[in-house]
Coordinates of C-alpha atoms in Angstrom, one line a residue:
M1 CA -38.0 -1.9 20.1
K2 CA -39.7 -4.7 22.1
K3 CA -39.5 -8.1 20.4
T4 CA -42.9 -9.8 20.4
L5 CA -42.7 -13.4 19.3
L6 CA -45.5 -15.8 18.5
V7 CA -45.5 -18.8 20.7
A8 CA -45.9 -20.9 17.6
A9 CA -42.5 -19.7 16.5
L10 CA -41.0 -20.7 19.9
A11 CA -42.5 -24.1 20.1
T12 CA -39.1 -25.7 20.6
G13 CA -38.3 -23.4 23.5
F14 CA -41.6 -23.4 25.3
A15 CA -43.5 -26.4 26.4
G16 CA -47.2 -26.8 25.6
V17 CA -49.5 -26.2 22.6
A18 CA -49.0 -23.0 20.7
H19 CA -51.9 -20.7 19.8
A20 CA -52.1 -17.7 17.5
E21 CA -53.6 -15.7 20.4
S22 CA -50.5 -16.2 22.6
S23 CA -47.4 -14.1 22.6
V24 CA -44.1 -13.7 24.4
T25 CA -42.3 -10.4 24.7
L26 CA -38.6 -9.9 25.4
Y27 CA -37.9 -6.6 27.2
G28 CA -35.3 -5.0 29.3
I29 CA -33.5 -1.8 30.6
V30 CA -29.8 -1.1 30.4
D31 CA -28.7 1.8 32.6
G32 CA -25.2 3.0 33.3
G33 CA -23.2 6.2 34.0
I34 CA -20.4 8.0 35.7
G35 CA -20.7 9.2 39.3
F36 CA -19.4 10.1 42.7
E37 CA -20.8 8.5 45.9
K38 CA -19.5 9.2 49.4
Q39 CA -20.9 8.2 52.8
S40 CA -19.3 8.7 56.2
V41 CA -20.2 8.2 59.8
K42 CA -18.8 10.1 62.8
A43 CA -19.5 9.5 66.4
E44 CA -18.5 12.1 69.0
G45 CA -16.6 13.9 66.2
V46 CA -14.5 10.8 65.4
K47 CA -14.9 9.0 62.0
V48 CA -16.0 5.4 62.5
S49 CA -16.8 4.4 58.9
S50 CA -16.4 5.8 55.4
S51 CA -17.0 4.7 51.8
R52 CA -16.3 6.4 48.5
T53 CA -16.9 5.4 44.9
V54 CA -15.7 7.5 41.8
G55 CA -16.1 6.4 38.2
A56 CA -18.4 4.0 36.4
R57 CA -21.7 3.2 38.0
E58 CA -24.8 1.1 37.0
G59 CA -28.5 1.1 37.7
I60 CA -28.8 4.7 38.8
Q61 CA -32.1 5.8 37.2
N62 CA -33.4 2.2 36.9
G63 CA -32.1 -1.2 37.9
N64 CA -30.7 -3.2 35.0
R65 CA -32.9 -6.0 33.9
W66 CA -34.1 -8.3 31.2
G67 CA -37.2 -10.3 31.1
L68 CA -39.9 -12.3 29.3
K69 CA -43.6 -11.7 29.6
G70 CA -46.4 -13.4 27.9
T71 CA -50.2 -13.6 27.6
E72 CA -52.7 -16.0 26.2
D73 CA -56.3 -15.0 25.3
L74 CA -58.7 -17.4 27.0
G75 CA -61.8 -15.7 25.7
N76 CA -64.5 -13.7 27.4
G77 CA -62.1 -10.9 28.2
T78 CA -59.8 -13.1 30.3
A79 CA -56.2 -13.9 29.7
A80 CA -53.4 -16.0 31.3
I81 CA -50.3 -14.0 32.0
F82 CA -46.7 -14.6 33.2
Q83 CA -43.6 -12.5 33.7
L84 CA -40.0 -13.6 34.4
E85 CA -37.5 -10.8 35.1
S86 CA -33.8 -11.0 35.9
G87 CA -31.6 -8.3 37.4
F88 CA -28.0 -7.9 36.5
N89 CA -25.0 -5.7 37.4
L90 CA -23.9 -3.8 34.3
A91 CA -20.4 -3.2 35.7
N92 CA -19.5 -6.9 36.0
G93 CA -22.4 -8.8 34.3
K94 CA -23.3 -10.8 37.4
A95 CA -26.8 -11.5 38.5
K96 CA -28.3 -9.3 41.2
Q97 CA -31.1 -9.9 43.9
N98 CA -29.0 -12.6 45.6
G99 CA -28.0 -14.3 42.3
G100 CA -31.4 -15.9 41.4
V101 CA -32.2 -16.5 37.8
F102 CA -35.5 -14.5 37.9
S103 CA -35.2 -12.8 41.3
R104 CA -36.6 -9.4 40.2
K105 CA -39.9 -10.9 39.3
A106 CA -41.4 -14.3 38.7
I107 CA -45.2 -14.5 38.4
I108 CA -48.1 -16.3 36.8
G109 CA -51.7 -15.2 36.9
L110 CA -55.0 -14.4 35.3
T111 CA -56.3 -11.0 34.2
G112 CA -59.7 -9.8 33.1
D113 CA -61.0 -6.5 31.8
S114 CA -64.0 -6.5 34.1
W115 CA -62.6 -8.1 37.3
G116 CA -58.9 -7.2 37.5
T117 CA -55.6 -9.1 37.8
F118 CA -54.6 -12.0 40.1
T119 CA -51.0 -13.0 40.3
L120 CA -48.7 -15.1 42.5
G121 CA -45.0 -15.5 42.8
R122 CA -42.0 -13.2 43.6
Q123 CA -43.2 -9.6 43.0
F124 CA -43.8 -6.2 44.7
T125 CA -46.4 -5.8 47.4
A126 CA -49.6 -3.9 46.5
S127 CA -48.4 -0.6 47.9
D128 CA -45.8 -0.3 45.2
D129 CA -48.5 -0.2 42.5
F130 CA -50.0 3.0 44.0
V131 CA -47.9 5.0 46.5
S132 CA -44.5 4.7 44.8
A133 CA -45.8 6.6 41.8
I134 CA -46.2 9.8 43.9
D135 CA -42.4 10.1 44.3
P136 CA -41.2 12.6 41.7
F137 CA -38.2 10.3 41.2
G138 CA -40.5 7.2 40.9
T139 CA -38.5 5.5 43.7
G140 CA -35.5 5.4 41.3
F141 CA -32.4 7.6 41.0
S142 CA -30.5 6.0 43.9
Q143 CA -30.5 8.2 47.0
A144 CA -33.1 10.6 45.5
S145 CA -35.7 7.8 45.9
A146 CA -38.3 8.1 48.7
N147 CA -36.8 4.8 50.1
S148 CA -34.1 7.0 51.7
T149 CA -36.7 8.0 54.4
F150 CA -39.7 5.8 53.9
G151 CA -37.7 2.6 53.6
D152 CA -39.6 -0.2 51.9
S153 CA -43.0 0.8 53.4
V154 CA -43.9 2.2 50.0
G155 CA -43.4 -1.2 48.3
A156 CA -41.1 -4.1 48.6
R157 CA -40.1 -7.1 46.4
K158 CA -40.9 -10.3 48.3
D159 CA -41.1 -14.0 47.8
A160 CA -44.4 -16.0 47.7
V161 CA -46.7 -13.0 47.2
I162 CA -50.4 -13.4 46.3
K163 CA -51.7 -10.2 44.8
Y164 CA -55.0 -8.8 43.4
L165 CA -55.3 -5.5 41.6
S166 CA -58.7 -4.2 40.7
P167 CA -59.6 -2.8 37.2
N168 CA -59.7 1.0 36.7
F169 CA -63.0 2.5 37.8
D170 CA -62.9 5.9 36.3
G171 CA -59.5 6.6 37.8
F172 CA -60.1 4.7 41.1
G173 CA -58.3 1.4 41.9
F174 CA -57.2 -0.8 44.8
G175 CA -55.0 -3.7 45.5
V176 CA -54.3 -6.3 48.1
S177 CA -51.3 -8.6 48.5
L178 CA -50.5 -11.4 51.0
T179 CA -47.1 -12.8 51.8
T180 CA -46.9 -16.3 53.3
A181 CA -43.4 -17.7 53.9
N182 CA -43.3 -20.3 56.7
T183 CA -40.3 -22.7 57.0
K184 CA -39.3 -25.4 59.4
T185 CA -35.8 -26.8 59.4
Y186 CA -33.8 -29.3 61.4
N187 CA -30.2 -28.7 62.2
V188 CA -28.6 -32.1 61.8
D189 CA -25.1 -30.7 62.0
T190 CA -24.3 -31.5 65.7
T191 CA -21.1 -29.4 65.6
T192 CA -22.9 -26.0 65.0
A193 CA -25.9 -24.6 66.8
L194 CA -27.7 -21.4 67.6
V195 CA -27.2 -20.4 71.2
A196 CA -27.9 -17.4 73.4
N197 CA -25.5 -15.9 76.0
S198 CA -26.6 -14.4 79.3
A199 CA -27.4 -11.1 77.6
G200 CA -29.8 -12.8 75.2
V201 CA -27.5 -12.3 72.2
V202 CA -28.0 -15.2 69.7
S203 CA -25.1 -16.5 67.7
S204 CA -24.0 -19.5 65.7
V205 CA -21.4 -21.5 67.7
T206 CA -19.3 -24.5 66.7
G207 CA -18.2 -27.2 69.0
L208 CA -21.6 -27.6 70.7
T209 CA -24.0 -30.5 70.3
Y210 CA -27.7 -29.8 69.8
P211 CA -28.9 -32.8 67.7
N212 CA -32.1 -32.2 65.7
Q213 CA -32.3 -28.5 66.7
T214 CA -35.5 -27.1 65.1
V215 CA -35.6 -23.7 63.6
K216 CA -39.1 -22.3 62.7
T217 CA -39.4 -19.1 60.6
K218 CA -42.6 -17.2 59.8
D219 CA -42.7 -14.1 57.6
N220 CA -46.3 -13.3 56.9
G221 CA -47.7 -9.9 55.7
V222 CA -50.5 -8.1 54.1
S223 CA -50.5 -4.9 52.0
V224 CA -53.6 -2.9 51.2
A225 CA -53.4 0.0 48.9
L226 CA -55.8 2.3 46.9
G227 CA -55.5 5.2 44.6
Y228 CA -57.2 7.7 42.4
N229 CA -55.6 9.0 39.2
N230 CA -57.7 11.1 36.9
G231 CA -56.9 14.3 35.1
P232 CA -54.4 16.5 37.1
L233 CA -55.1 14.8 40.5
Q234 CA -53.4 11.7 41.8
V235 CA -54.0 10.3 45.3
A236 CA -52.7 7.1 46.9
A237 CA -52.6 5.4 50.3
N238 CA -51.4 2.1 51.8
F239 CA -51.4 0.1 55.0
D240 CA -48.9 -2.7 55.4
Y241 CA -48.5 -5.2 58.3
E242 CA -45.7 -7.7 58.6
R243 CA -45.2 -10.5 61.2
V244 CA -41.8 -12.0 61.4
K245 CA -41.1 -14.7 64.0
K246 CA -38.1 -17.0 64.3
T247 CA -37.9 -19.7 67.1
V248 CA -35.2 -22.2 67.9
S249 CA -36.0 -25.3 69.9
N250 CA -33.3 -24.9 72.5
L251 CA -33.9 -21.2 73.2
A252 CA -36.5 -20.0 75.7
K253 CA -37.3 -16.8 73.7
P254 CA -37.8 -16.2 70.0
V255 CA -34.7 -15.1 68.1
T256 CA -37.0 -12.6 66.2
D257 CA -40.6 -11.6 67.0
S258 CA -41.9 -8.4 65.4
K259 CA -45.3 -7.1 64.3
A260 CA -44.4 -4.1 62.1
K261 CA -47.1 -1.8 60.8
A262 CA -46.9 1.1 58.3
W263 CA -49.2 3.5 56.5
N264 CA -48.5 6.2 53.9
L265 CA -50.5 8.9 52.1
G266 CA -49.5 10.6 48.9
L267 CA -50.9 13.3 46.7
A268 CA -49.8 14.8 43.3
Y269 CA -51.4 17.6 41.4
D270 CA -50.4 18.7 37.9
F271 CA -50.6 22.4 37.3
D272 CA -49.4 21.9 33.7
V273 CA -46.3 24.0 34.1
V274 CA -45.3 22.3 37.3
K275 CA -46.4 19.2 39.3
L276 CA -46.6 19.1 43.1
H277 CA -45.7 15.9 45.0
L278 CA -46.5 15.3 48.7
M279 CA -46.0 12.2 50.8
Y280 CA -46.3 11.4 54.5
G281 CA -46.1 8.1 56.4
Q282 CA -45.5 6.4 59.7
Q283 CA -44.2 3.0 60.9
R284 CA -44.7 1.3 64.2
D285 CA -43.0 -1.6 66.1
G286 CA -40.5 -2.3 63.4
F287 CA -39.5 -1.3 59.8
V288 CA -42.0 -3.0 57.4
N289 CA -40.0 -5.2 55.0
G290 CA -36.8 -4.5 57.0
S291 CA -35.5 -1.4 55.2
S292 CA -34.9 1.8 57.1
G293 CA -33.1 4.1 54.6
L294 CA -30.3 6.5 55.6
A295 CA -31.2 6.1 59.3
G296 CA -30.4 2.4 59.0
D297 CA -27.1 3.3 57.2
L298 CA -26.2 5.4 60.2
V299 CA -26.9 2.6 62.6
D300 CA -25.0 0.1 60.5
G301 CA -22.0 2.4 60.5
L302 CA -22.0 2.7 64.3
N303 CA -22.4 -1.0 64.7
S304 CA -19.4 -1.7 62.5
V305 CA -17.1 -0.7 65.4
R306 CA -19.2 -2.2 68.3
T307 CA -19.0 -5.6 69.8
A308 CA -21.7 -8.2 69.3
T309 CA -23.1 -7.5 72.8
N310 CA -23.2 -3.7 72.3
Q311 CA -25.1 -3.4 69.0
I312 CA -27.6 -0.5 68.4
G313 CA -31.0 -1.6 67.1
F314 CA -34.1 0.6 66.7
D315 CA -35.9 -2.0 64.5
A316 CA -37.9 -3.6 67.3
P317 CA -41.2 -3.4 69.2
G318 CA -41.6 0.2 70.4
L319 CA -40.3 1.8 67.2
R320 CA -41.9 5.0 66.1
A321 CA -40.9 6.4 62.7
Q322 CA -42.3 9.0 60.5
A323 CA -41.3 10.3 57.0
W324 CA -42.3 13.1 54.7
L325 CA -41.6 14.3 51.2
A326 CA -42.3 17.5 49.2
G327 CA -41.3 17.7 45.6
L328 CA -41.8 19.3 42.3
S329 CA -41.4 18.1 38.7
A330 CA -41.8 20.1 35.5
P331 CA -41.6 19.4 31.8
V332 CA -38.7 21.0 29.8
G333 CA -39.5 21.2 26.1
E334 CA -41.1 18.1 24.6
N335 CA -38.9 15.4 26.0
G336 CA -37.2 16.9 29.1
K337 CA -38.2 16.8 32.8
V338 CA -36.7 18.4 35.9
M339 CA -37.3 16.9 39.3
F340 CA -36.7 18.1 42.9
S341 CA -37.6 16.7 46.3
Y342 CA -36.9 17.3 50.0
Q343 CA -37.3 14.3 52.3
G344 CA -37.3 14.3 56.1
G345 CA -37.6 11.5 58.7
R346 CA -37.6 10.9 62.4
V347 CA -36.9 7.6 64.2
K348 CA -37.1 6.7 67.9
N349 CA -37.7 3.7 70.1
S350 CA -38.3 4.6 73.7
E351 CA -38.5 1.0 74.8
V352 CA -35.0 0.3 73.7
Y353 CA -33.3 3.8 73.9
E354 CA -35.4 6.1 76.0
S355 CA -33.7 9.3 75.0
A356 CA -32.3 8.5 71.6
R357 CA -33.5 10.1 68.3
I358 CA -32.4 9.9 64.7
N359 CA -33.4 12.8 62.3
T360 CA -32.8 12.5 58.5
H361 CA -32.9 15.1 55.8
V362 CA -32.3 14.6 52.0
W363 CA -32.3 17.1 49.1
S364 CA -32.3 15.9 45.5
L365 CA -32.2 17.5 42.1
G366 CA -32.5 15.6 38.8
Y367 CA -33.0 16.0 35.1
R368 CA -33.9 13.5 32.4
Q369 CA -33.8 14.2 28.7
G370 CA -35.4 11.8 26.2
L371 CA -33.3 11.2 23.1
S372 CA -35.9 8.9 21.6
K373 CA -38.8 6.8 22.8
R374 CA -36.4 4.2 24.2
T375 CA -33.2 6.2 25.1
S376 CA -32.7 9.0 27.6
V377 CA -29.8 10.7 29.4
Y378 CA -30.0 12.0 33.0
A379 CA -28.2 13.9 35.7
L380 CA -28.6 13.6 39.5
A381 CA -27.3 15.5 42.6
S382 CA -28.4 14.5 46.0
Y383 CA -27.2 15.3 49.6
G384 CA -28.5 13.9 52.8
Y385 CA -27.6 13.3 56.4
S386 CA -28.9 11.4 59.4
K387 CA -28.1 12.7 62.9
A388 CA -28.5 10.6 66.1
K389 CA -28.5 12.2 69.6
E390 CA -29.2 11.2 73.2
D391 CA -30.1 13.3 76.2
T392 CA -26.8 12.1 77.7
G393 CA -24.9 14.2 75.1
Y394 CA -23.9 11.4 72.7
R395 CA -23.9 12.5 69.1
A396 CA -23.4 10.7 65.8
K397 CA -23.9 11.8 62.2
L398 CA -24.0 10.2 58.7
K399 CA -23.3 12.4 55.6
S400 CA -24.2 11.0 52.2
T401 CA -23.5 12.6 48.7
D402 CA -24.6 11.2 45.4
V403 CA -23.8 12.8 42.0
A404 CA -24.1 11.1 38.7
V405 CA -24.8 11.4 34.9
G406 CA -26.0 8.5 32.9
L407 CA -27.7 6.8 29.9
T408 CA -30.7 4.6 29.9
H409 CA -31.9 2.4 27.0
R410 CA -35.1 0.3 27.0
F411 CA -35.8 -2.5 24.6

């Protein structure tokens, strides 16, 4: 059960004045299981990379986490809120999300019954609050997630996010989030600097002197999402824009300069005996929030055996990507649920590789059985592949298999 603690009882652990209207809740998810994962990449029929995992796994249905969330009633229907959430690896106990203390989520804000919720800090973009819910797997269950083809265009966890979510207007709601991360650093280490070769490839080189080399990085974005969820019908849509630019004082051209855009539409309809899930989306001039799913795994596998000056990269201006999903979910008894989805995707960038294309297909089947309000067991089977081809006859293919059974407990 969730542990709700009066702030008055935690006065020694939390600074400030305690009020009876304030509370802090300790919560979390522990998820682990046994499974089989295999991913391999072949180019021209020759295996270039392969990975395989058999045995204990963690965070399959949901990422493992623990957190604290609190609220204080300020009167007139308004409350101050905060949430601090930490991710961890169940297999080894180590922190996840780059090792930060509360890297899954760290927010503070205000909420009101009549005007909505305003938060700032590390959190998901607004699209996650609406579009992700259309996925029959809820963007969980590892490879079965819509992220395998939609990437992070349906929602991404980012730093320095300012977000507003509207109240529920008879099933209708909307949200807006802004990301502003601008940094400027000086490289005072005169033995290491960022340089570019004749092909424009940038790398960090030692033994060169560039005193006070200035590196400027901008990562700004906006996410606008809306949805309707009332009765059997659920509809959601989002538009995301991300501008990433990195410049170095001694380089004539930016190291990175992208203006990625994405939009998605989703619809779900509950026929009582079965629920239909449909999603479609496109991305332009780069993958929003940097994730490209299985297509990106294929590119990474090919690049692992290429030189620094011969890397493949679709994630650039000129990118054209589309993804789609069709799925079904159905209740089984009082506490069971079966889920199925087919995903497809297509990626090209004619400005970089005029005749190259990547096509992705993923089929997933899952089942979840509730044992209590807080504990459930589940099973997952998913198979997918990404295939790259050029008019020149070049062919490459990634195959990915994911099978698992597991147990989830919430507290």
